[in-house]
Coordinates of C-alpha atoms in Angstrom, one line a residue:
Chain A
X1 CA -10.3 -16.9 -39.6
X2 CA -9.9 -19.2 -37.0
X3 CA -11.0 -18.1 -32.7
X4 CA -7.9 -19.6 -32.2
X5 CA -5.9 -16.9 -33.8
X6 CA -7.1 -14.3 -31.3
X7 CA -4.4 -13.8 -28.3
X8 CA -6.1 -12.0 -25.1
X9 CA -3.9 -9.9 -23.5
X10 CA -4.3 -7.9 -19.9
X11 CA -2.7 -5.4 -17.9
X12 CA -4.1 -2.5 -16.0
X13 CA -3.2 0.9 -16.8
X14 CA 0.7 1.6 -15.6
X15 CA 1.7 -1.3 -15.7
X16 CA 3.8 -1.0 -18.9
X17 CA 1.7 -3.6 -21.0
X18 CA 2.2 -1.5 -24.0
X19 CA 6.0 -2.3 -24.3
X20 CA 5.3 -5.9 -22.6
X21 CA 2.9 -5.5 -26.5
X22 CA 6.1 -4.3 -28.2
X23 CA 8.3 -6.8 -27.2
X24 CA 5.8 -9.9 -27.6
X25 CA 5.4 -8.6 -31.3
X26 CA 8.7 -9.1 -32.2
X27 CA 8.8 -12.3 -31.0
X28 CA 8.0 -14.4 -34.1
X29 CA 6.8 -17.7 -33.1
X30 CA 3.2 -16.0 -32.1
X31 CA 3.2 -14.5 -35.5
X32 CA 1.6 -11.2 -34.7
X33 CA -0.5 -9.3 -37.4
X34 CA 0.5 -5.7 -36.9
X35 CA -2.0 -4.3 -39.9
X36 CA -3.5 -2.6 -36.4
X37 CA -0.7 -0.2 -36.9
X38 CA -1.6 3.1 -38.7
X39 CA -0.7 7.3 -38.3
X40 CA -3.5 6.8 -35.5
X41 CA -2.7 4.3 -33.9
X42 CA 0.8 5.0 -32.7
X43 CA 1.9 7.9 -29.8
X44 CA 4.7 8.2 -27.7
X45 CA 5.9 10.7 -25.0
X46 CA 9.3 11.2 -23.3
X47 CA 9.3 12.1 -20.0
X48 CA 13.0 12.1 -19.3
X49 CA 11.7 9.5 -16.3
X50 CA 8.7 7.5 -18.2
X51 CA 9.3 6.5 -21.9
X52 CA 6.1 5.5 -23.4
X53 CA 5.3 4.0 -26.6
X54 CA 1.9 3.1 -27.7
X55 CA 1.4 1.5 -30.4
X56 CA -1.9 -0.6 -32.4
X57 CA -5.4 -0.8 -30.8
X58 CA -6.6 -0.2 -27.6
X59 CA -10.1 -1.6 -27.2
X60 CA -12.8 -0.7 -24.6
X61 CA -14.7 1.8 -23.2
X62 CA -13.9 5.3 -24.3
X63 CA -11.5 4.1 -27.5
X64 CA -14.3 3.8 -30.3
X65 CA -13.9 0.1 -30.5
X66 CA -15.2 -2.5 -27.8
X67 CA -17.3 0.5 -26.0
X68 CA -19.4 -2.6 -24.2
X69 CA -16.4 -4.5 -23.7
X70 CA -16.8 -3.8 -19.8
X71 CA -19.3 -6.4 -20.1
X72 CA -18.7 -8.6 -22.8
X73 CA -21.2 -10.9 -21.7
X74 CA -23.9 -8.5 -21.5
X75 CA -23.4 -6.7 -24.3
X76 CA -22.3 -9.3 -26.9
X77 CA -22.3 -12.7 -28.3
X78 CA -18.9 -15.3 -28.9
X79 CA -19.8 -13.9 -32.9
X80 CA -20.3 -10.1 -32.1
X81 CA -17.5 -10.0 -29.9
X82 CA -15.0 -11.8 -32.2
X83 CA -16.4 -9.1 -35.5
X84 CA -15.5 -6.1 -32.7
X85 CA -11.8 -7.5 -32.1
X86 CA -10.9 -7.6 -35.0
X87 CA -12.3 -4.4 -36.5
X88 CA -9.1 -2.9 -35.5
X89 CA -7.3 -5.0 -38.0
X90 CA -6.8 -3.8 -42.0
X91 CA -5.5 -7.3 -42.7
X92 CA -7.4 -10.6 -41.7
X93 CA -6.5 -13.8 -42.6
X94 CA -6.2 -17.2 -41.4
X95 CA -2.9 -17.8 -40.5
X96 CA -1.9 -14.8 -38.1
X97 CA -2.3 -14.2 -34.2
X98 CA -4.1 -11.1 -33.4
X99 CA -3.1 -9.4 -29.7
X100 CA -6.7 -8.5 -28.7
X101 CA -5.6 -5.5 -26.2
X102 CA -8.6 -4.4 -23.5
X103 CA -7.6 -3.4 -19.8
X104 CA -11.4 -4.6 -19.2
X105 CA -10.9 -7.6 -19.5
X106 CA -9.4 -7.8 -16.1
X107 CA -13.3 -7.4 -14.9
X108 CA -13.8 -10.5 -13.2
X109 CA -16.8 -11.7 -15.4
X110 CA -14.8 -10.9 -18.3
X111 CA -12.6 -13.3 -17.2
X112 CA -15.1 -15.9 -16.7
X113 CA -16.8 -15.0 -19.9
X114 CA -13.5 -15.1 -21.8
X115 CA -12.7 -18.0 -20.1
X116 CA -16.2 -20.1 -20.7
X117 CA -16.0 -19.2 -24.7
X118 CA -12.3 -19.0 -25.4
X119 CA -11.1 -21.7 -23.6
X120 CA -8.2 -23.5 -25.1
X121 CA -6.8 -19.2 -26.5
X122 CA -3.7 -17.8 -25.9
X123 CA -3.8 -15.1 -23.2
X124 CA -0.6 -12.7 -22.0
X125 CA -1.0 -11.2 -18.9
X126 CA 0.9 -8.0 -17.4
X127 CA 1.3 -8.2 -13.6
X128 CA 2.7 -5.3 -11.9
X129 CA 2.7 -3.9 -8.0
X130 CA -0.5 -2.0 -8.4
X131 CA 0.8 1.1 -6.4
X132 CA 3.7 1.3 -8.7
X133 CA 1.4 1.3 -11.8
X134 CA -0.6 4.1 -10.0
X135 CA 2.4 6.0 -9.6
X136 CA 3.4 5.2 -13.4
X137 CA 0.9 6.0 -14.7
X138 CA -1.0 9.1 -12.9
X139 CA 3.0 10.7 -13.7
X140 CA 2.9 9.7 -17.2
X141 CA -0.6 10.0 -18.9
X142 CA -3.9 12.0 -19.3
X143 CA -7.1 10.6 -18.8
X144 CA -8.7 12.7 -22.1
X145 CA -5.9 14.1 -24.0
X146 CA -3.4 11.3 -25.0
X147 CA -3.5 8.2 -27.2
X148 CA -5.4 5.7 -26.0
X149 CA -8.1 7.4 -24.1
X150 CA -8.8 6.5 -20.2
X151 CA -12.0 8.2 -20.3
X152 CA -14.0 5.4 -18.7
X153 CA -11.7 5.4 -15.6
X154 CA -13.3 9.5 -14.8
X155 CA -15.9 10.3 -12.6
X156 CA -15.5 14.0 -13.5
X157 CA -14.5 16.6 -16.3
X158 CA -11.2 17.9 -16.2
X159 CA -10.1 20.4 -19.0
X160 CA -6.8 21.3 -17.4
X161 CA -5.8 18.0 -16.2
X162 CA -1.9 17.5 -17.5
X163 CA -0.1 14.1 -17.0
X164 CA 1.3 14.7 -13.3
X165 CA -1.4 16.7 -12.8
X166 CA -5.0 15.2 -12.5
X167 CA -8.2 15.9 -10.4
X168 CA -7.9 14.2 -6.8
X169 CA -11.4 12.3 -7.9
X170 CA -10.5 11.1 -11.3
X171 CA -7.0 10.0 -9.5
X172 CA -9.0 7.9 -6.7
X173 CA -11.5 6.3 -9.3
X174 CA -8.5 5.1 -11.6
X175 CA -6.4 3.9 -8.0
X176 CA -10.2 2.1 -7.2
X177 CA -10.5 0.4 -10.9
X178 CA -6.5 -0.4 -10.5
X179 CA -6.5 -2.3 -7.3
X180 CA -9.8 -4.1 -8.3
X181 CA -8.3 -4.9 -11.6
X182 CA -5.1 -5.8 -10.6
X183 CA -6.7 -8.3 -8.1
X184 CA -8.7 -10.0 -10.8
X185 CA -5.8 -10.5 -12.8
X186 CA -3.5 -11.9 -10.5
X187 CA -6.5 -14.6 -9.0
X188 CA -6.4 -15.7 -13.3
X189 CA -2.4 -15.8 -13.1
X190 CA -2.6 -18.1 -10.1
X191 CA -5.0 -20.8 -11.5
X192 CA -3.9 -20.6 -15.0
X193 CA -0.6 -19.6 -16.1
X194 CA 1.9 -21.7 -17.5
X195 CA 4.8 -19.8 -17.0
X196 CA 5.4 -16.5 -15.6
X197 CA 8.7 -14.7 -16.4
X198 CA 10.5 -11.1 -16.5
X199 CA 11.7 -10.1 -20.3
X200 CA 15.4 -11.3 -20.9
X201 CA 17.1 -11.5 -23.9
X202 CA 17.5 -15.2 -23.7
X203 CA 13.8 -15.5 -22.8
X204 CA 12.5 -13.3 -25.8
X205 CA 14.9 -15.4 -28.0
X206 CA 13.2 -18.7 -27.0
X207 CA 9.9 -16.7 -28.6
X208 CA 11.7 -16.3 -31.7
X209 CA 12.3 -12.7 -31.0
X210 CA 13.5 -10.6 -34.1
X211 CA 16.4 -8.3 -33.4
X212 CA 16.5 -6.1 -35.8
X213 CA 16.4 -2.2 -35.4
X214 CA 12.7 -2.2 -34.1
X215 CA 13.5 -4.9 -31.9
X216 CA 16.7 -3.8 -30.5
X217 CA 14.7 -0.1 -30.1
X218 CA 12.2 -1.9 -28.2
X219 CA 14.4 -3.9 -26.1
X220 CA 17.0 -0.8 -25.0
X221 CA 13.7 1.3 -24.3
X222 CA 12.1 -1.9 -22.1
X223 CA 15.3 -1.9 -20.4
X224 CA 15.7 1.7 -19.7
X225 CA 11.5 2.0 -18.7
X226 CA 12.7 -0.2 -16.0
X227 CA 15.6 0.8 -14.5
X228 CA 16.6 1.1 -10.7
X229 CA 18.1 3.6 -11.0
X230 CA 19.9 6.3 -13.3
X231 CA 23.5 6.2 -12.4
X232 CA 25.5 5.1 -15.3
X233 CA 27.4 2.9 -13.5
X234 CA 25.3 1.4 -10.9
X235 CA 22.0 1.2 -13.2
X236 CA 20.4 -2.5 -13.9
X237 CA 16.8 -3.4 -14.8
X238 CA 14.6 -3.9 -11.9
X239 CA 12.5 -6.7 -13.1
X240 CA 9.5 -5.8 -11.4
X241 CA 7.0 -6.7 -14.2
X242 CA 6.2 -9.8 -14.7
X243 CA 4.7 -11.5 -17.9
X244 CA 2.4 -14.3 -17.7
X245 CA 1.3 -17.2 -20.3
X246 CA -1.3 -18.9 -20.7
X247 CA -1.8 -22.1 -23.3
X248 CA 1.3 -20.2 -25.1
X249 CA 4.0 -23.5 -24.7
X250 CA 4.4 -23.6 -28.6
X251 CA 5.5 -19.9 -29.0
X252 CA 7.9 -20.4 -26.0
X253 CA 10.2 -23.0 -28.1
X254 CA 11.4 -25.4 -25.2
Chain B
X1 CA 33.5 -38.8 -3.0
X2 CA 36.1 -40.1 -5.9
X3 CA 33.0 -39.9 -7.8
X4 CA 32.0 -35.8 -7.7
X5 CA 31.4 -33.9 -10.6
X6 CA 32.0 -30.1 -10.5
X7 CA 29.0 -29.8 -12.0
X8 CA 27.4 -31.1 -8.5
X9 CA 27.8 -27.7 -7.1
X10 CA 24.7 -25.0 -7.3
X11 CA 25.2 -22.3 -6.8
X12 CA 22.5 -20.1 -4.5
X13 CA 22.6 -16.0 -4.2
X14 CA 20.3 -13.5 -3.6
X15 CA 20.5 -10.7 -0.5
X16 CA 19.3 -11.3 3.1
X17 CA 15.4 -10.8 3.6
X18 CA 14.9 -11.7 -0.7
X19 CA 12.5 -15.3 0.7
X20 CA 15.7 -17.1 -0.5
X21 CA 15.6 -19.9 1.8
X22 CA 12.1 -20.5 1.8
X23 CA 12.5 -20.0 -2.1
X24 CA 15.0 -22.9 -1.4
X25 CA 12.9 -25.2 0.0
X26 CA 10.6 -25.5 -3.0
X27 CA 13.9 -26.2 -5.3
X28 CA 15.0 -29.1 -3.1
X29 CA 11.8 -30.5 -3.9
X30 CA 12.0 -30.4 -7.9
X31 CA 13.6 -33.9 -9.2
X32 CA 15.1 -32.0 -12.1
X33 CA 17.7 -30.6 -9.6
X34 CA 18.1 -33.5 -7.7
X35 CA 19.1 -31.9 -4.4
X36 CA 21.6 -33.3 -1.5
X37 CA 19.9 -32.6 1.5
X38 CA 22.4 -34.2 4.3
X39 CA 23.5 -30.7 5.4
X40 CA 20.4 -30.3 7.4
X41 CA 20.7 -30.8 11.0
X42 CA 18.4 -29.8 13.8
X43 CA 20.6 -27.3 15.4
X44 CA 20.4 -25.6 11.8
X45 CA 16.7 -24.9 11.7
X46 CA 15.0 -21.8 12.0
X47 CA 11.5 -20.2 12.9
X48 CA 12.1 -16.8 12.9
X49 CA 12.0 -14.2 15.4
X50 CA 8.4 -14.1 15.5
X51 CA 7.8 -17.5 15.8
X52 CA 4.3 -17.8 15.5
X53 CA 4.0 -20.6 12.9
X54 CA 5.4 -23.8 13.5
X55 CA 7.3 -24.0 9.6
X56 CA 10.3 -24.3 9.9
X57 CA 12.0 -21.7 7.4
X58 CA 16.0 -22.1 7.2
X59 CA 17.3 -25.5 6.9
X60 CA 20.5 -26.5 6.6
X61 CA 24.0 -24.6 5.9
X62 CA 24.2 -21.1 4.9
X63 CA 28.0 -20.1 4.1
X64 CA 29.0 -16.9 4.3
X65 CA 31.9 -15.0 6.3
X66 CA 31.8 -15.1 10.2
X67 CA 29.8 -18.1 10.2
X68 CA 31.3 -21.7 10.6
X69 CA 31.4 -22.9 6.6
X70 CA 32.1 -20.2 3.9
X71 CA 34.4 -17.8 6.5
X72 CA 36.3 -16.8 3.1
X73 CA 33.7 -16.1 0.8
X74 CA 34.0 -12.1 1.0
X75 CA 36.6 -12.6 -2.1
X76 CA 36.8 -16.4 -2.7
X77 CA 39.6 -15.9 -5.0
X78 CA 41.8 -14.0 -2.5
X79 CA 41.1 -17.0 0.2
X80 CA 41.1 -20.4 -1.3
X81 CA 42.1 -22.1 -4.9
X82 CA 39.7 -23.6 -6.4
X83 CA 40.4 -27.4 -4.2
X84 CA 39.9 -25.8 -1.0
X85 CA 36.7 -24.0 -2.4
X86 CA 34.8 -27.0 -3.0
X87 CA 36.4 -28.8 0.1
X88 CA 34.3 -26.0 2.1
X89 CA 31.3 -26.4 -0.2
X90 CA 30.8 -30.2 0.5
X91 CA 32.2 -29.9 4.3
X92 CA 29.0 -30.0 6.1
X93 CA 27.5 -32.5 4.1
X94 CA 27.1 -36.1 5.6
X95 CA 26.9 -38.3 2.6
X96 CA 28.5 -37.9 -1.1
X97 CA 27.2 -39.5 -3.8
X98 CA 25.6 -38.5 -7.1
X99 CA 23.3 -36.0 -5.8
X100 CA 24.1 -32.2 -6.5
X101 CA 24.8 -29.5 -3.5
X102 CA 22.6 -26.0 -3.9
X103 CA 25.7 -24.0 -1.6
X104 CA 24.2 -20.6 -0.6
X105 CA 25.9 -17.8 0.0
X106 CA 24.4 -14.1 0.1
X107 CA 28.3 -12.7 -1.1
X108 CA 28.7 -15.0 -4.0
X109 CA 27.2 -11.6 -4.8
X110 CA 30.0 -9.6 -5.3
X111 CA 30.6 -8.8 -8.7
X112 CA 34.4 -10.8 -8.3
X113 CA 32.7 -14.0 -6.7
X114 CA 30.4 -14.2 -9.2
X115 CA 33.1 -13.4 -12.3
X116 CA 35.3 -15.8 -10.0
X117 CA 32.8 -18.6 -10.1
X118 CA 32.3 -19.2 -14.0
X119 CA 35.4 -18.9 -14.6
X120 CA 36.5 -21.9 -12.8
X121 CA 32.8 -23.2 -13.0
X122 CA 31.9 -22.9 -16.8
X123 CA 29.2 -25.3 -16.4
X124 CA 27.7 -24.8 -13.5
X125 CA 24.1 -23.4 -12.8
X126 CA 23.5 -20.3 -10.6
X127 CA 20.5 -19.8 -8.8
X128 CA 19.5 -16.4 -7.9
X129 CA 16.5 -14.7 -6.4
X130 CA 15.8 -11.7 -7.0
X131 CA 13.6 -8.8 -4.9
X132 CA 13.8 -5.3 -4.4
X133 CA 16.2 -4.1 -1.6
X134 CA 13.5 -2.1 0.5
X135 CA 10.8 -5.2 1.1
X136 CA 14.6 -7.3 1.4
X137 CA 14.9 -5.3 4.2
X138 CA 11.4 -4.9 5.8
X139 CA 11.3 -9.0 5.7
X140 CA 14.5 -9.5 7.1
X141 CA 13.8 -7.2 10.2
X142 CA 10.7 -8.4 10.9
X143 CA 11.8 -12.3 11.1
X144 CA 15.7 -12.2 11.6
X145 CA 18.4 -10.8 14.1
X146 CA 22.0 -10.4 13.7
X147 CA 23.5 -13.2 16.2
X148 CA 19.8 -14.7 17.8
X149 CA 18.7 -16.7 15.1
X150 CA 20.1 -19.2 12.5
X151 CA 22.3 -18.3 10.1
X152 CA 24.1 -15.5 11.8
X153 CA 24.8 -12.0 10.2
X154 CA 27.4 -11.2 12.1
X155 CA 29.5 -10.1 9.1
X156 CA 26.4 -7.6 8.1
X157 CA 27.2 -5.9 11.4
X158 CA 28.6 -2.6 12.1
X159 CA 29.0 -3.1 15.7
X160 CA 29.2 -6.6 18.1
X161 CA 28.3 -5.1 21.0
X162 CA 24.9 -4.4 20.5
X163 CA 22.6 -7.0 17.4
X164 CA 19.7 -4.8 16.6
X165 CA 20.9 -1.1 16.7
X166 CA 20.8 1.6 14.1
X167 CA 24.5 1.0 13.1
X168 CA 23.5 -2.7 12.0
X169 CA 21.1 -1.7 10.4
X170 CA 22.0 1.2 8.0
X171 CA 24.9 -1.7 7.5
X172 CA 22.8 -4.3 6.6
X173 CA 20.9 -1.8 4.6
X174 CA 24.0 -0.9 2.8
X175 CA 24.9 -4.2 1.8
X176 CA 21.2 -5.5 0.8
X177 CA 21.6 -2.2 -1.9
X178 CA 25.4 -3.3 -2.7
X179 CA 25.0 -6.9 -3.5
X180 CA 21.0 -6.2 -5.1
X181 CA 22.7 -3.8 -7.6
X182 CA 25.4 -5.8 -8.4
X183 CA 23.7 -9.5 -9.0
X184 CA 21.2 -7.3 -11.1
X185 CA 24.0 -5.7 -12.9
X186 CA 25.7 -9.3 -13.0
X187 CA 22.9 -10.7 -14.8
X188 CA 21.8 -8.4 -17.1
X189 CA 24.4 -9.5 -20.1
X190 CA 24.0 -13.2 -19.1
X191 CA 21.9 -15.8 -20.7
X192 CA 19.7 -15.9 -17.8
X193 CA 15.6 -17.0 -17.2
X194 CA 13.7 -14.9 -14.9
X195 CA 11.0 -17.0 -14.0
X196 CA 8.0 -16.6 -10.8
X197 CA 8.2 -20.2 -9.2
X198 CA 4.1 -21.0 -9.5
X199 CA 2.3 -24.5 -9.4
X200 CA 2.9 -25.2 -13.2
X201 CA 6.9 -24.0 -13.6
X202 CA 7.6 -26.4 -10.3
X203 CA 6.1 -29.3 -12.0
X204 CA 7.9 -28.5 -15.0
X205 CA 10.7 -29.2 -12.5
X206 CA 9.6 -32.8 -11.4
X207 CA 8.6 -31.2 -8.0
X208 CA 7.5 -34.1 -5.9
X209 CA 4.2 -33.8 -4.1
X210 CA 5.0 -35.9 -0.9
X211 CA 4.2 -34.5 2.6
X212 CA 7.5 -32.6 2.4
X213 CA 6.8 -31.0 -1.3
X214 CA 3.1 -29.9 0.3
X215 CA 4.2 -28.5 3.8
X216 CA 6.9 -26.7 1.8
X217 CA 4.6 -25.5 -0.7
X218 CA 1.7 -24.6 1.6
X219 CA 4.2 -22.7 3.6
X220 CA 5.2 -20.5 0.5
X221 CA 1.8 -19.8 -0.5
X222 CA 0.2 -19.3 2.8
X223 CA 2.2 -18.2 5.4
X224 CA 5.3 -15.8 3.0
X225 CA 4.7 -12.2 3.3
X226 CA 4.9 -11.6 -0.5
X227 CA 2.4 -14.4 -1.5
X228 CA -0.5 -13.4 0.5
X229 CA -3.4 -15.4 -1.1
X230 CA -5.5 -15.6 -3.0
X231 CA -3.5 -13.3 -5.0
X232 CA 0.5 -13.9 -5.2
X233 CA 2.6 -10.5 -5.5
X234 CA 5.3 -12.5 -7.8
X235 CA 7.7 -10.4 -6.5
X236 CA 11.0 -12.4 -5.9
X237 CA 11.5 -14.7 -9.1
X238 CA 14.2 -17.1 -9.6
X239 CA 17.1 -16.1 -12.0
X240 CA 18.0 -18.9 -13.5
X241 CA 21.8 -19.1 -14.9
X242 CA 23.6 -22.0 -17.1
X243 CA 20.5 -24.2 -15.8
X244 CA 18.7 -25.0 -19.8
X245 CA 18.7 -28.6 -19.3
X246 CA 16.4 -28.7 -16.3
X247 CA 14.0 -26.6 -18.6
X248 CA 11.6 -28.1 -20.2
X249 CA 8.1 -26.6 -20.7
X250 CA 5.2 -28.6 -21.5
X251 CA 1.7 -28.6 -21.4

């Protein structure tokens, strides 16, 4: 396989990069392998407010796969790095795109790094108001008990913790790692990103987006994560995520 | 004038406070839209109420009702056929030729303005910006009055007596939520691009990098409440309707 085919993708915890995920693998120009989906790898959880879908990898610290990747440069080389991506794929060949999924890669020398050796890569980034992502996610997820595992973002045990329901210092450290995050992400969307843009039908079907049942599923439940508000008759998508591309022009299809 | 295409008029919409007009500014800078800019006139410009920057922020002619071009535009297709509607669109312009009008209006909002529009406007693009009502609101009290500044928002008030008083407020308030809720509704069945206006997208747009195109862009990036740098909130993207041929996306 070629480096080429590896996509880098960031979002910090909340900010609903797992159905941004979703949504860019049904768009076919990229040409996403999916052979990261397995009975393990996919969770969801209905909250009657937060619908939450998870599905594929989820590298980094505390997931079993990329347990150094909080810093890459430290801890690998270009070759190392590229053998731990991918060993969450069954399937590996030399024609698909593989979404490389890491929330630590919004570490600012894992930028750099990623940057320096994977120049000329496709990256998708997920850019959020951080203190809404908080809120998402501290009301949605565990830190130990769901799929994937946001064990790296505590500072203490917490056998009772329930998803609304956390310890105040495990709550801090993941608001901490969020706005620092968050920060580094939106200083890589300023320099570098092509194009920046909310998910619209039209959009997604300039990426070759495949509406079939699972992509119609995905689209309704994107939609209905981000609604203003409930009312039947007053309800619209608030558009407050934002997706950015970077050296992704082909897949967009002007 | 014999000259005009309908196609001329763009149309501009988003609520008060949204960083529309500023938002504005950057698209009568892009080529690709090719922007008439003889409305502007020095009695029409604008600092805002705190004044403590010399950019200038409005420019030019806002329409809307109880202000001196768009009076009707509460329910355009009550109060003027479709002639007399683009008579008031190209009133305050000095010079007609092939250049295209951007007309902004915060009630082309209402959900019959907007139905009213591409039905006798098929093929014209709509411009929208869109941001959530609360910082709409926070940004518009903290540079803009009801009748002291330029444009007026007279029609936004609940009482002339007084301009800033709770009753104008929980008003304007009102209407932000009304006409937020109802382009977002608008939009969501349309072919539409929702697009963050950075560096890159702008070029894509033929924006032109005189000292205009920097002072406007400077003043976006560094003096705009929602784009403290260095890192941009890209919270009030474009909405970009019936506009595919000034898109094209290239490296």
């Amino acid at each position: 396989m070629k480096d080429s085919q590896l996509v880098f993708f960031l979002g910090v915890p909340g900010s609903g990069w797992a159905k941004i995920d979703s949504l860019m693998r049904q768009c076919k120009n990229f040409k996403f392998n999916e052979s990261d989906y397995n009975e393990n790898t996919v969770w969801s959880r209905d909250t009657n407010k937060y619908y939450l879908n998870h599905k594929g990898h989820f590298l980094g610290p505390g997931s079993g796969v990329g347990e150094g990747f909080y810093d890459i440069g430290k801890n690998y080389t270009k070759e190392s790095f590229i053998e731990e991506c991918m060993k969450v794929y069954e399937d590996v060949n030399d024609e698909d795109s593989y979404m490389i999924k890491c929330h630590w890669f919004c570490e600012m020398h894992n930028i750099k790094w990623l940057e320096k050796h994977f120049p000329t890569n496709r990256y998708i980034c997920v850019v959020r108001d951080c203190e809404l992502c908080n809120v998402r996610w501290l009301r949605s997820m565990t830190f130990a008990k769901d799929y994937p595992k946001y064990t790296a973002w505590m500072v203490k045990e917490d056998p009772d913790e329930e998803f609304g329901s956390h310890c105040i210092e495990n709550e801090n450290n993941l608001r901490r790692l969020n706005k620092i995050h968050d920060t580094n992400l939106r200083s890589f969307v300023r320099r570098k990103a092509d194009l920046i843009f909310c998910p619209t039908r039209y959009m997604l079907d300039r990426m070759g987006y495949l509406w079939d049942s699972t992509g119609e599923h995905e689209f309704t439940w994107y939609k209905k994560s981000y609604m203003s508000d409930k009312n039947i008759r007053t309800r619209a998508p608030q558009y407050d995520t934002s997706v950015a591309l970077i050296n992704c022009n082909k897949e967009l299809g002007f | 004038m014999e000259s005009f295409r309908e196609e001329q008029l763009i149309f501009y919409c988003a609520v008060p406070g949204s960083g529309w007009a500023k938002l504005s500014l950057l698209l009568s800078c892009c080529a690709k839209l090719n922007i008439n800019k003889t409305d502007r006139r020095p009695e029409w410009e604008e600092r805002g109420r705190l004044g403590d920057t010399n950019h200038v922020f409005h420019k030019g002619c806002y329409w809307d009702p109880q202000r001196e071009y768009g009076g009707g535009f509460d329910d355009i297709g009550k109060n003027y056929s479709k002639e007399s509607f683009i008579k008031e669109c190209l009133r305050p312009y000095l010079e007609h030729d092939d250049r295209n009008y951007l007309i902004k209006s915060h009630f082309f909002a209402e959900t019959k303005n907007l139905n009213w529009l591409i039905e006798n406007f098929p093929n014209n693009k709509i411009i929208f910006v869109l941001r959530e009502a609360k910082p709409c609101f926070e940004g518009w009290h903290t540079g803009m009055s009801f009748t002291g500044h330029y444009p007026n928002y007279k029609a936004w008030m609940a009482r002339t007596d007084k301009d800033m008083c709770k009753e104008n407020y929980d008003k304007l308030w009102k209407l932000i939520k009304k006409h937020d809720g109802m382009i977002r509704r608008w939009i969501s069945d349309k072919n539409c691009y929702i697009i963050q206006p950075n560096k890159h997208f702008l070029n894509q747009l033929g924006y032109v990098w005189d000292n205009e195109g920097k002072e406007e862009y400077m003043k976006m990036m560094h003096t705009h409440q929602f784009y403290s740098t260095p890192i941009p909130m890209y919270d009030a993207p474009f909405c970009f309707y019936n506009c595919d041929d000034i898109f094209s996306i290239k490296s």
